[in-house]
Structures are given as structure tokens and as C-alpha cells.
PDB file of C-alpha atoms in Angstrom:
ATOM      1  CA  MET A 283       0.000   0.000   0.000  1.00  0.00           C
ATOM      2  CA  VAL A 284       2.819   2.381   0.838  1.00  0.00           C
ATOM      3  CA  GLU A 285       4.469   1.709  -2.530  1.00  0.00           C
ATOM      4  CA  GLN A 286       1.166   2.238  -4.376  1.00  0.00           C
ATOM      5  CA  ASP A 287       0.655   5.528  -2.553  1.00  0.00           C
ATOM      6  CA  TRP A 288       4.158   6.628  -3.550  1.00  0.00           C
ATOM      7  CA  LEU A 289       3.549   5.653  -7.173  1.00  0.00           C
ATOM      8  CA  SER A 290       0.227   7.455  -7.273  1.00  0.00           C
ATOM      9  CA  GLN A 291       1.719  10.618  -5.811  1.00  0.00           C
ATOM     10  CA  ARG A 292       4.661  10.625  -8.228  1.00  0.00           C
ATOM     11  CA  PHE A 293       2.390   9.914 -11.207  1.00  0.00           C
ATOM     12  CA  THR A 294       0.024  12.716 -10.248  1.00  0.00           C
ATOM     13  CA  GLU A 295       2.949  15.063  -9.711  1.00  0.00           C
ATOM     14  CA  HIS A 296       4.316  14.415 -13.222  1.00  0.00           C
ATOM     15  CA  HIS A 297       1.012  13.857 -15.024  1.00  0.00           C
ATOM     16  CA  LYS A 298       0.988  17.211 -16.842  1.00  0.00           C
ATOM     17  CA  HIS A 299       4.518  16.656 -18.134  1.00  0.00           C
ATOM     18  CA  LEU A 300       3.789  13.063 -19.164  1.00  0.00           C
ATOM     19  CA  HIS A 301       0.718  14.145 -21.112  1.00  0.00           C
ATOM     20  CA  ALA A 302       2.756  16.882 -22.836  1.00  0.00           C
ATOM     21  CA  VAL A 303       5.353  14.294 -23.881  1.00  0.00           C
ATOM     22  CA  ALA A 304       2.669  11.943 -25.207  1.00  0.00           C
ATOM     23  CA  TYR A 305       0.834  14.747 -27.012  1.00  0.00           C
ATOM     24  CA  ARG A 306       3.921  15.930 -28.852  1.00  0.00           C
ATOM     25  CA  MET A 307       4.902  12.378 -29.661  1.00  0.00           C
ATOM     26  CA  LEU A 308       1.487  11.363 -30.989  1.00  0.00           C
ATOM     27  CA  GLY A 309      -0.122  14.636 -32.169  1.00  0.00           C
ATOM     28  CA  SER A 310      -3.489  13.721 -30.678  1.00  0.00           C
ATOM     29  CA  ALA A 311      -4.902  14.590 -27.268  1.00  0.00           C
ATOM     30  CA  SER A 312      -7.030  11.433 -27.135  1.00  0.00           C
ATOM     31  CA  ASP A 313      -4.064   9.253 -28.091  1.00  0.00           C
ATOM     32  CA  ALA A 314      -2.004  11.036 -25.451  1.00  0.00           C
ATOM     33  CA  ASP A 315      -4.673  10.242 -22.843  1.00  0.00           C
ATOM     34  CA  ASP A 316      -4.574   6.576 -23.861  1.00  0.00           C
ATOM     35  CA  ALA A 317      -0.777   6.504 -23.736  1.00  0.00           C
ATOM     36  CA  VAL A 318      -0.629   8.011 -20.262  1.00  0.00           C
ATOM     37  CA  GLN A 319      -3.279   5.552 -19.053  1.00  0.00           C
ATOM     38  CA  GLU A 320      -1.328   2.625 -20.508  1.00  0.00           C
ATOM     39  CA  ALA A 321       1.829   3.981 -18.864  1.00  0.00           C
ATOM     40  CA  TRP A 322       0.048   4.024 -15.504  1.00  0.00           C
ATOM     41  CA  LEU A 323      -0.915   0.362 -15.920  1.00  0.00           C
ATOM     42  CA  ARG A 324       2.720  -0.489 -16.624  1.00  0.00           C
ATOM     43  CA  VAL A 325       3.854   1.574 -13.656  1.00  0.00           C
ATOM     44  CA  THR A 326       1.602  -0.334 -11.266  1.00  0.00           C
ATOM     45  CA  ARG A 327       3.180  -3.625 -12.394  1.00  0.00           C
ATOM     46  CA  ALA A 328       6.774  -2.398 -12.310  1.00  0.00           C
ATOM     47  CA  ASP A 329       9.500  -2.921  -9.737  1.00  0.00           C
ATOM     48  CA  THR A 330      10.333   0.471  -8.222  1.00  0.00           C
ATOM     49  CA  ASP A 331      13.167  -0.587  -5.916  1.00  0.00           C
ATOM     50  CA  GLN A 332      15.865   0.858  -8.200  1.00  0.00           C
ATOM     51  CA  VAL A 333      13.987   4.034  -9.176  1.00  0.00           C
ATOM     52  CA  GLN A 334      15.962   7.135  -8.203  1.00  0.00           C
ATOM     53  CA  ASN A 335      14.560   9.716 -10.607  1.00  0.00           C
ATOM     54  CA  ALA A 336      10.780   9.283 -10.704  1.00  0.00           C
ATOM     55  CA  GLY A 337      10.252  11.894 -13.412  1.00  0.00           C
ATOM     56  CA  GLY A 338      12.824  10.318 -15.694  1.00  0.00           C
ATOM     57  CA  TRP A 339      11.544   6.807 -15.092  1.00  0.00           C
ATOM     58  CA  LEU A 340       7.939   7.788 -15.829  1.00  0.00           C
ATOM     59  CA  THR A 341       8.959   9.715 -18.946  1.00  0.00           C
ATOM     60  CA  THR A 342      10.812   6.658 -20.222  1.00  0.00           C
ATOM     61  CA  ILE A 343       7.727   4.491 -19.769  1.00  0.00           C
ATOM     62  CA  VAL A 344       5.467   6.972 -21.551  1.00  0.00           C
ATOM     63  CA  ALA A 345       7.993   7.330 -24.381  1.00  0.00           C
ATOM     64  CA  ARG A 346       8.094   3.560 -24.908  1.00  0.00           C
ATOM     65  CA  VAL A 347       4.296   3.379 -24.964  1.00  0.00           C
ATOM     66  CA  CYS A 348       4.212   6.184 -27.536  1.00  0.00           C
ATOM     67  CA  LEU A 349       6.855   4.460 -29.633  1.00  0.00           C
ATOM     68  CA  ASN A 350       4.686   1.325 -29.739  1.00  0.00           C
ATOM     69  CA  ILE A 351       1.671   3.391 -30.786  1.00  0.00           C
ATOM     70  CA  LEU A 352       3.625   5.152 -33.524  1.00  0.00           C
ATOM     71  CA  GLU A 353       4.980   1.863 -34.845  1.00  0.00           C
ATOM     72  CA  ALA A 354       1.483   0.334 -34.877  1.00  0.00           C
ATOM     73  CA  ARG A 355       0.099   3.430 -36.578  1.00  0.00           C
ATOM     74  CA  ARG A 356       2.816   3.295 -39.202  1.00  0.00           C
ATOM     75  CA  ALA A 357       2.191  -0.406 -39.804  1.00  0.00           C
ATOM     76  CA  ARG A 358      -1.505   0.299 -40.394  1.00  0.00           C
ATOM     77  CA  ARG A 359      -0.607   3.358 -42.464  1.00  0.00           C
ATOM     78  CA  GLU A 360      -3.239   5.342 -40.640  1.00  0.00           C
ATOM     79  CA  GLU A 361      -3.346   9.072 -40.092  1.00  0.00           C
ATOM     80  CA  PRO A 362      -3.968  10.650 -36.679  1.00  0.00           C
ATOM     81  CA  ALA A 363      -7.714  11.033 -36.284  1.00  0.00           C
ATOM     82  CA  GLY A 364      -9.139  14.516 -36.461  1.00  0.00           C
ATOM     83  CA  ALA A 365      -7.560  17.931 -36.310  1.00  0.00           C
ATOM     84  CA  LEU A 366      -5.149  18.796 -33.554  1.00  0.00           C
ATOM     85  CA  PRO A 367      -6.681  20.728 -30.649  1.00  0.00           C
ATOM     86  CA  PRO A 368      -4.871  23.721 -29.152  1.00  0.00           C
ATOM     87  CA  GLU A 369      -1.461  22.716 -27.843  1.00  0.00           C
ATOM     88  CA  PRO A 370      -1.219  22.101 -24.100  1.00  0.00           C
ATOM     89  CA  THR A 371       0.925  24.330 -21.956  1.00  0.00           C
ATOM     90  CA  ALA A 372       4.554  23.199 -22.192  1.00  0.00           C
ATOM     91  CA  ALA A 373       5.958  21.389 -19.222  1.00  0.00           C
ATOM     92  CA  HIS A 374       8.107  23.345 -16.823  1.00  0.00           C
ATOM     93  CA  PRO A 375      11.836  22.655 -17.317  1.00  0.00           C
ATOM     94  CA  SER A 376      12.090  21.164 -13.848  1.00  0.00           C
ATOM     95  CA  THR A 377      10.063  18.166 -15.039  1.00  0.00           C
ATOM     96  CA  ARG A 378      12.461  17.239 -17.830  1.00  0.00           C
ATOM     97  CA  LEU A 379      13.871  13.742 -17.834  1.00  0.00           C
ATOM     98  CA  SER A 380      17.299  14.754 -16.632  1.00  0.00           C
ATOM     99  CA  GLY A 381      15.842  16.837 -13.797  1.00  0.00           C
ATOM    100  CA  ARG A 382      17.646  19.993 -14.897  1.00  0.00           C
ATOM    101  CA  ALA A 383      15.985  23.323 -14.124  1.00  0.00           C
ATOM    102  CA  ASP A 384      17.144  26.463 -15.894  1.00  0.00           C
ATOM    103  CA  PRO A 385      15.648  29.648 -17.402  1.00  0.00           C
ATOM    104  CA  GLU A 386      16.169  28.543 -21.007  1.00  0.00           C
ATOM    105  CA  ASP A 387      13.290  29.250 -23.369  1.00  0.00           C
ATOM    106  CA  GLU A 388      11.457  26.248 -24.760  1.00  0.00           C
ATOM    107  CA  THR A 389      13.409  24.661 -27.571  1.00  0.00           C
ATOM    108  CA  LEU A 390      12.629  24.376 -31.246  1.00  0.00           C
ATOM    109  CA  LEU A 391       9.393  22.421 -31.326  1.00  0.00           C
ATOM    110  CA  ALA A 392       7.954  23.639 -28.048  1.00  0.00           C
ATOM    111  CA  ASP A 393       8.164  27.339 -28.902  1.00  0.00           C
ATOM    112  CA  SER A 394       8.218  27.454 -32.693  1.00  0.00           C
ATOM    113  CA  VAL A 395       6.797  24.375 -34.337  1.00  0.00           C
ATOM    114  CA  GLY A 396       3.039  24.586 -34.200  1.00  0.00           C
ATOM    115  CA  VAL A 397       0.160  22.565 -35.461  1.00  0.00           C
ATOM    116  CA  ALA A 398       1.066  23.070 -39.133  1.00  0.00           C
ATOM    117  CA  LEU A 399       4.403  21.303 -38.697  1.00  0.00           C
ATOM    118  CA  MET A 400       2.842  18.280 -37.045  1.00  0.00           C
ATOM    119  CA  VAL A 401       2.268  17.200 -40.643  1.00  0.00           C
ATOM    120  CA  VAL A 402       6.052  17.076 -41.049  1.00  0.00           C
ATOM    121  CA  LEU A 403       6.442  15.051 -37.874  1.00  0.00           C
ATOM    122  CA  ASP A 404       4.005  12.497 -39.267  1.00  0.00           C
ATOM    123  CA  THR A 405       6.440  11.822 -42.120  1.00  0.00           C
ATOM    124  CA  LEU A 406       9.212  10.790 -39.730  1.00  0.00           C
ATOM    125  CA  THR A 407       9.874   7.245 -38.630  1.00  0.00           C
ATOM    126  CA  PRO A 408       8.770   6.478 -35.050  1.00  0.00           C
ATOM    127  CA  ALA A 409      12.398   6.423 -33.842  1.00  0.00           C
ATOM    128  CA  GLU A 410      13.194   9.738 -35.567  1.00  0.00           C
ATOM    129  CA  ARG A 411      10.140  11.377 -34.090  1.00  0.00           C
ATOM    130  CA  LEU A 412      10.887  10.083 -30.613  1.00  0.00           C
ATOM    131  CA  ALA A 413      14.532  11.181 -30.743  1.00  0.00           C
ATOM    132  CA  PHE A 414      13.640  14.627 -32.074  1.00  0.00           C
ATOM    133  CA  VAL A 415      10.773  15.336 -29.668  1.00  0.00           C
ATOM    134  CA  LEU A 416      12.495  14.032 -26.546  1.00  0.00           C
ATOM    135  CA  HIS A 417      15.787  15.822 -27.259  1.00  0.00           C
ATOM    136  CA  ASP A 418      14.672  19.096 -28.854  1.00  0.00           C
ATOM    137  CA  VAL A 419      11.550  19.644 -26.769  1.00  0.00           C
ATOM    138  CA  PHE A 420      12.281  18.016 -23.434  1.00  0.00           C
ATOM    139  CA  ALA A 421      16.109  18.145 -23.319  1.00  0.00           C
ATOM    140  CA  VAL A 422      16.511  14.394 -22.899  1.00  0.00           C
ATOM    141  CA  SER A 423      20.094  13.280 -23.481  1.00  0.00           C
ATOM    142  CA  PHE A 424      20.976  11.067 -26.427  1.00  0.00           C
ATOM    143  CA  ALA A 425      22.256   8.440 -24.024  1.00  0.00           C
ATOM    144  CA  GLU A 426      18.824   8.240 -22.380  1.00  0.00           C
ATOM    145  CA  ILE A 427      17.041   8.264 -25.746  1.00  0.00           C
ATOM    146  CA  GLY A 428      19.311   5.504 -27.011  1.00  0.00           C
ATOM    147  CA  ALA A 429      18.357   3.332 -24.047  1.00  0.00           C
ATOM    148  CA  ILE A 430      14.659   3.802 -24.852  1.00  0.00           C
ATOM    149  CA  ILE A 431      14.994   2.765 -28.515  1.00  0.00           C
ATOM    150  CA  ASP A 432      17.778   0.241 -27.910  1.00  0.00           C
ATOM    151  CA  ARG A 433      20.381   2.114 -29.953  1.00  0.00           C
ATOM    152  CA  SER A 434      23.665   3.877 -29.233  1.00  0.00           C
ATOM    153  CA  PRO A 435      23.766   7.576 -28.245  1.00  0.00           C
ATOM    154  CA  ALA A 436      25.422   8.323 -31.594  1.00  0.00           C
ATOM    155  CA  ALA A 437      22.596   6.598 -33.466  1.00  0.00           C
ATOM    156  CA  ALA A 438      20.019   8.532 -31.423  1.00  0.00           C
ATOM    157  CA  ARG A 439      21.806  11.783 -32.309  1.00  0.00           C
ATOM    158  CA  GLN A 440      21.701  10.889 -36.009  1.00  0.00           C
ATOM    159  CA  LEU A 441      17.969  10.149 -35.827  1.00  0.00           C
ATOM    160  CA  ALA A 442      17.273  13.506 -34.174  1.00  0.00           C
ATOM    161  CA  SER A 443      19.490  15.274 -36.695  1.00  0.00           C
ATOM    162  CA  ARG A 444      17.645  13.793 -39.681  1.00  0.00           C
ATOM    163  CA  ALA A 445      14.299  14.678 -38.159  1.00  0.00           C
ATOM    164  CA  ARG A 446      15.441  18.183 -37.275  1.00  0.00           C
ATOM    165  CA  ARG A 447      16.512  18.912 -40.823  1.00  0.00           C
ATOM    166  CA  GLN A 448      13.105  17.937 -42.159  1.00  0.00           C
ATOM    167  CA  VAL A 449      11.289  19.978 -39.540  1.00  0.00           C
ATOM    168  CA  GLN A 450      13.585  22.968 -39.930  1.00  0.00           C
ATOM    169  CA  GLY A 451      13.116  22.938 -43.681  1.00  0.00           C
ATOM    170  CA  THR A 452       9.431  23.564 -43.087  1.00  0.00           C
ATOM    171  CA  ALA A 453      10.008  25.908 -40.176  1.00  0.00           C
ATOM    172  CA  ASP A 454      12.157  28.261 -42.240  1.00  0.00           C
ATOM    173  CA  ALA A 455       9.369  28.575 -44.806  1.00  0.00           C
ATOM    174  CA  SER A 456       6.900  29.981 -42.292  1.00  0.00           C
ATOM    175  CA  ASP A 457       7.145  33.306 -40.476  1.00  0.00           C
ATOM    176  CA  ALA A 458       4.929  31.835 -37.765  1.00  0.00           C
ATOM    177  CA  ALA A 459       7.536  29.198 -37.021  1.00  0.00           C
ATOM    178  CA  ARG A 460      10.171  31.528 -35.607  1.00  0.00           C
ATOM    179  CA  SER A 461      10.954  30.898 -31.970  1.00  0.00           C
ATOM    180  CA  PRO A 462      11.291  33.746 -29.455  1.00  0.00           C
ATOM    181  CA  LYS A 463      14.835  32.662 -28.634  1.00  0.00           C
ATOM    182  CA  ARG A 464      15.819  32.614 -32.301  1.00  0.00           C
ATOM    183  CA  GLU A 465      14.497  36.177 -32.664  1.00  0.00           C
ATOM    184  CA  ILE A 466      16.496  37.304 -29.634  1.00  0.00           C
ATOM    185  CA  VAL A 467      19.752  35.736 -30.842  1.00  0.00           C
ATOM    186  CA  GLU A 468      19.197  37.089 -34.342  1.00  0.00           C
ATOM    187  CA  ALA A 469      18.555  40.594 -33.006  1.00  0.00           C
ATOM    188  CA  PHE A 470      21.641  40.382 -30.798  1.00  0.00           C
ATOM    189  CA  LEU A 471      23.882  39.436 -33.723  1.00  0.00           C
ATOM    190  CA  ALA A 472      22.477  42.246 -35.865  1.00  0.00           C
ATOM    191  CA  ALA A 473      23.013  44.789 -33.085  1.00  0.00           C
ATOM    192  CA  ALA A 474      26.528  43.509 -32.374  1.00  0.00           C
ATOM    193  CA  ARG A 475      27.552  43.700 -36.032  1.00  0.00           C
ATOM    194  CA  GLY A 476      26.126  47.165 -36.386  1.00  0.00           C
ATOM    195  CA  GLY A 477      27.648  48.448 -33.161  1.00  0.00           C
ATOM    196  CA  ASP A 478      24.164  49.410 -31.900  1.00  0.00           C
ATOM    197  CA  PHE A 479      24.892  49.829 -28.204  1.00  0.00           C
ATOM    198  CA  SER A 480      21.315  50.838 -27.298  1.00  0.00           C
ATOM    199  CA  ALA A 481      19.827  47.829 -29.061  1.00  0.00           C
ATOM    200  CA  LEU A 482      22.247  45.526 -27.245  1.00  0.00           C
ATOM    201  CA  LEU A 483      21.227  46.992 -23.905  1.00  0.00           C
ATOM    202  CA  GLU A 484      17.582  46.367 -24.735  1.00  0.00           C
ATOM    203  CA  LEU A 485      18.329  42.697 -25.300  1.00  0.00           C
ATOM    204  CA  LEU A 486      20.547  42.148 -22.254  1.00  0.00           C
ATOM    205  CA  ASP A 487      19.418  41.520 -18.699  1.00  0.00           C
ATOM    206  CA  PRO A 488      20.945  44.117 -16.317  1.00  0.00           C
ATOM    207  CA  ASP A 489      22.952  41.334 -14.645  1.00  0.00           C
ATOM    208  CA  ALA A 490      23.932  39.566 -17.884  1.00  0.00           C
ATOM    209  CA  VAL A 491      27.226  37.666 -17.906  1.00  0.00           C
ATOM    210  CA  ALA A 492      29.459  36.875 -20.878  1.00  0.00           C
ATOM    211  CA  ILE A 493      32.771  35.056 -20.407  1.00  0.00           C
ATOM    212  CA  GLU A 494      34.160  36.943 -17.380  1.00  0.00           C
ATOM    213  CA  ILE A 495      32.282  40.148 -18.143  1.00  0.00           C
ATOM    214  CA  ARG A 496      29.345  41.043 -15.925  1.00  0.00           C
ATOM    215  CA  GLY A 497      26.651  43.681 -16.379  1.00  0.00           C
ATOM    216  CA  ALA A 498      24.587  44.755 -19.383  1.00  0.00           C
ATOM    217  CA  HIS A 499      26.664  47.888 -20.168  1.00  0.00           C
ATOM    218  CA  GLU A 500      29.942  45.990 -19.996  1.00  0.00           C
ATOM    219  CA  VAL A 501      28.686  43.072 -22.132  1.00  0.00           C
ATOM    220  CA  ALA A 502      27.145  45.463 -24.666  1.00  0.00           C
ATOM    221  CA  ALA A 503      30.397  47.415 -24.899  1.00  0.00           C
ATOM    222  CA  PHE A 504      32.361  44.208 -25.482  1.00  0.00           C
ATOM    223  CA  PHE A 505      30.147  42.961 -28.330  1.00  0.00           C
ATOM    224  CA  ALA A 506      29.301  46.279 -30.004  1.00  0.00           C
ATOM    225  CA  GLY A 507      30.883  46.243 -33.471  1.00  0.00           C
ATOM    226  CA  ARG A 508      31.910  42.598 -33.169  1.00  0.00           C
ATOM    227  CA  ALA A 509      30.420  39.232 -34.155  1.00  0.00           C
ATOM    228  CA  GLN A 510      30.911  40.133 -37.813  1.00  0.00           C
ATOM    229  CA  ALA A 511      31.598  36.530 -38.831  1.00  0.00           C
ATOM    230  CA  ALA A 512      29.242  34.791 -36.405  1.00  0.00           C
ATOM    231  CA  ARG A 513      26.183  33.233 -38.037  1.00  0.00           C
ATOM    232  CA  LEU A 514      22.795  32.342 -36.655  1.00  0.00           C
ATOM    233  CA  ALA A 515      22.418  28.577 -36.356  1.00  0.00           C
ATOM    234  CA  LEU A 516      20.536  25.770 -34.727  1.00  0.00           C
ATOM    235  CA  VAL A 517      22.997  23.802 -32.620  1.00  0.00           C
ATOM    236  CA  ASP A 518      21.534  20.465 -31.543  1.00  0.00           C
ATOM    237  CA  GLY A 519      18.173  22.084 -32.203  1.00  0.00           C
ATOM    238  CA  VAL A 520      18.728  25.203 -30.108  1.00  0.00           C
ATOM    239  CA  PRO A 521      19.224  28.742 -31.524  1.00  0.00           C
ATOM    240  CA  ALA A 522      22.834  29.873 -31.117  1.00  0.00           C
ATOM    241  CA  ALA A 523      25.637  31.581 -33.044  1.00  0.00           C
ATOM    242  CA  VAL A 524      28.615  29.894 -34.686  1.00  0.00           C
ATOM    243  CA  TRP A 525      31.836  31.289 -36.099  1.00  0.00           C
ATOM    244  CA  SER A 526      33.416  28.964 -38.627  1.00  0.00           C
ATOM    245  CA  HIS A 527      36.529  29.068 -40.795  1.00  0.00           C
ATOM    246  CA  ARG A 528      36.856  27.111 -44.051  1.00  0.00           C
ATOM    247  CA  GLY A 529      33.756  25.124 -43.211  1.00  0.00           C
ATOM    248  CA  ARG A 530      34.882  24.149 -39.722  1.00  0.00           C
ATOM    249  CA  PRO A 531      33.231  25.558 -36.575  1.00  0.00           C
ATOM    250  CA  LYS A 532      35.750  27.438 -34.464  1.00  0.00           C
ATOM    251  CA  ALA A 533      33.573  29.065 -31.801  1.00  0.00           C
ATOM    252  CA  LEU A 534      30.089  28.448 -30.450  1.00  0.00           C
ATOM    253  CA  PHE A 535      28.113  31.205 -28.731  1.00  0.00           C
ATOM    254  CA  THR A 536      25.223  29.890 -26.637  1.00  0.00           C
ATOM    255  CA  PHE A 537      22.606  32.141 -25.082  1.00  0.00           C
ATOM    256  CA  THR A 538      20.610  31.720 -21.913  1.00  0.00           C
ATOM    257  CA  THR A 539      17.432  33.792 -21.995  1.00  0.00           C
ATOM    258  CA  TYR A 540      14.793  34.607 -19.426  1.00  0.00           C
ATOM    259  CA  ASP A 541      11.696  36.753 -19.792  1.00  0.00           C
ATOM    260  CA  GLY A 542      12.805  38.001 -23.198  1.00  0.00           C
ATOM    261  CA  LYS A 543      16.295  39.056 -22.072  1.00  0.00           C
ATOM    262  CA  ILE A 544      19.737  37.494 -22.478  1.00  0.00           C
ATOM    263  CA  THR A 545      21.116  36.542 -19.072  1.00  0.00           C
ATOM    264  CA  ARG A 546      24.252  34.662 -20.100  1.00  0.00           C
ATOM    265  CA  ILE A 547      26.425  34.221 -23.167  1.00  0.00           C
ATOM    266  CA  ALA A 548      28.836  31.299 -23.130  1.00  0.00           C
ATOM    267  CA  ILE A 549      31.610  30.702 -25.656  1.00  0.00           C
ATOM    268  CA  ASP A 550      32.992  27.243 -26.448  1.00  0.00           C
ATOM    269  CA  THR A 551      36.096  26.867 -28.633  1.00  0.00           C
ATOM    270  CA  ASP A 552      36.966  23.262 -27.831  1.00  0.00           C
ATOM    271  CA  PRO A 553      37.510  21.631 -31.267  1.00  0.00           C
ATOM    272  CA  ASP A 554      36.488  18.137 -30.136  1.00  0.00           C
ATOM    273  CA  ARG A 555      33.179  19.305 -28.697  1.00  0.00           C
ATOM    274  CA  LEU A 556      32.465  21.566 -31.664  1.00  0.00           C
ATOM    275  CA  GLN A 557      33.031  18.805 -34.201  1.00  0.00           C
ATOM    276  CA  ASP A 558      30.499  16.614 -32.391  1.00  0.00           C
ATOM    277  CA  LEU A 559      27.677  19.159 -32.700  1.00  0.00           C
ATOM    278  CA  ASP A 560      24.798  19.075 -35.156  1.00  0.00           C
ATOM    279  CA  ILE A 561      24.865  22.570 -36.716  1.00  0.00           C
ATOM    280  CA  ILE A 562      22.278  23.941 -39.129  1.00  0.00           C
ATOM    281  CA  PHE A 563      23.029  27.477 -40.327  1.00  0.00           C
ATOM    282  CA  LEU A 564      19.911  29.603 -40.691  1.00  0.00           C
ATOM    283  CA  PRO A 565      19.239  32.364 -43.222  1.00  0.00           C
ATOM    284  CA  ALA A 566      19.240  35.965 -42.026  1.00  0.00           C
ATOM    285  CA  LYS A 567      16.137  38.099 -42.204  1.00  0.00           C
ATOM    286  CA  GLU A 568      15.472  39.553 -45.606  1.00  0.00           C
ATOM    287  CA  LYS A 569      16.121  43.107 -44.451  1.00  0.00           C
ATOM    288  CA  GLU A 570      19.551  42.082 -43.111  1.00  0.00           C
ATOM    289  CA  ARG A 571      20.605  40.540 -46.445  1.00  0.00           C
ATOM    290  CA  ARG A 572      19.938  43.739 -48.367  1.00  0.00           C
TER     291      ARG A 572
END
């Protein structure tokens, strides 16, 4: 009884997140309800002695149920029934599989890929869809995704990369598919290149930090007139900036945002880490190319 009470409490605590995962995996609220219900039945029959991260464990179960549904759907060659209802509120970052909590904006699908692009997701294989949604929406690591689909982390990364390219190809064609974070990074690069100090200040949180520089005025002064060669890109599905030379990435600029402001800019120049990234360079706004 004590174990059942614990399971029920944990399941209730994570229910909103689990439904969000199932919805984005399956594209149907009713299918998501069924998946979460099936996951609960599996949970009640499972051994919980080794469970240390309840949220991660429950997410894994729901993901496997969704994968089975997608594979069955693909085998029957059936389309999701009915039109998609309004998207549910995205899960708070603290409920992600890895348990990380940070002020990052929602990633590519959660904040930029709407109902129209669910059509693109339906063209993906079940494994591609799972890898893309879990990694790009819910920040699940490729190692954890690989365990769910019984493949290596590298194979999981490749699946997400293939899916991301298909989704991004559609996303770039629609003005409605631009994420808030992408807009912020794009505006920052434009202001930095143009030396627009005032525009940089508007984008930076008063306590923003970049490298060892702290404070909006100091960070703005450092970047004003710089970033000439940095290009807007999706790096593992997240908007960022990349400086490359002769086709090789040399520096990665990642941005932490909160409430529409940049709070931190980190720079990574490690060649081994950079070569392992999935980088998709994005086109600049039309007005910037003129």
C-alpha cells in the first residue's frame, strides 16, 4: 500500500509533463490520454526498488508506450484522427527527464513548431520522431534516448538530426515558425555587427554575464561592433551563433534567456566538442541581407 501511494503521488505530480510528452509524440490529445493511461498500468506492475529519478523513469515508460503506438500506426498506415486541438501548456523545465531546471526558453518544437508542422512530424519514422521530440523539446540526453529505442547515443543523435533537418526545412518557410529565442539571438547578432549599443542593452538583462564580463553595459560594450563573422544557427536544435573558418566551426556562442532578455552568453572553442555538434546554419532576415 505504501508503494502504491508513492507511485500514485509521483504519477500525479508528473502527469501534466507526461501528457505533454505523449501529445507531442502522438499529435493527438485522445491518443495522449490513452498513452498516459497505458503507462500508468505499466507503472503499477513495475519494480520500483531501483527508481531514483521518478520523473525520468515515468517519462521513459510513456515514451516507450508512444513508440509502440507510432509503430502500430505506421504499420496500419493510418493518419492521426481529427484535427489537432490547441497545444497544451509546455511542461516546466524542472520536469524534464534529466531533472535539470534552468531559465532557457522552450526549444525548437515547443516554442516554434506549431500545429502546421505536425504534418512534417508524421512523415518521420517512429524512432526519428521520438529522438527529435524528446531531445529538442524536453532536453533528454541522447544516451537516455538511445536506451529507450535500444540504440547507441550516436545513433540517437543521427535520428534527431535527420528529423530536425526535415522539420527545420518547413520551419524556415513559415514566419509563424520563428521561436522567441531565435528572434532574440538574431537581433543580438544584428546589433553587435552594427555596433548598436542601445539595441544591445535592450536585449541584455541588467545582470547579464558573458565570459568573465558582468553587467549589461559591460557586455554590450564588449560585443558592439563585433560578431561580424558569427552566423545564426541551430545547434543540436537550439538557436545559437557559430563562427566557422573554411567550413569548420571554431567558436560556439550559446545564449541563456529569461523573460525576453539574455542573461548569459557562453563561448565554447573546444575543437572536439564543436566537431560533435549538429549545426544547421539559418538564413538571415530579408532586411539584413539587403
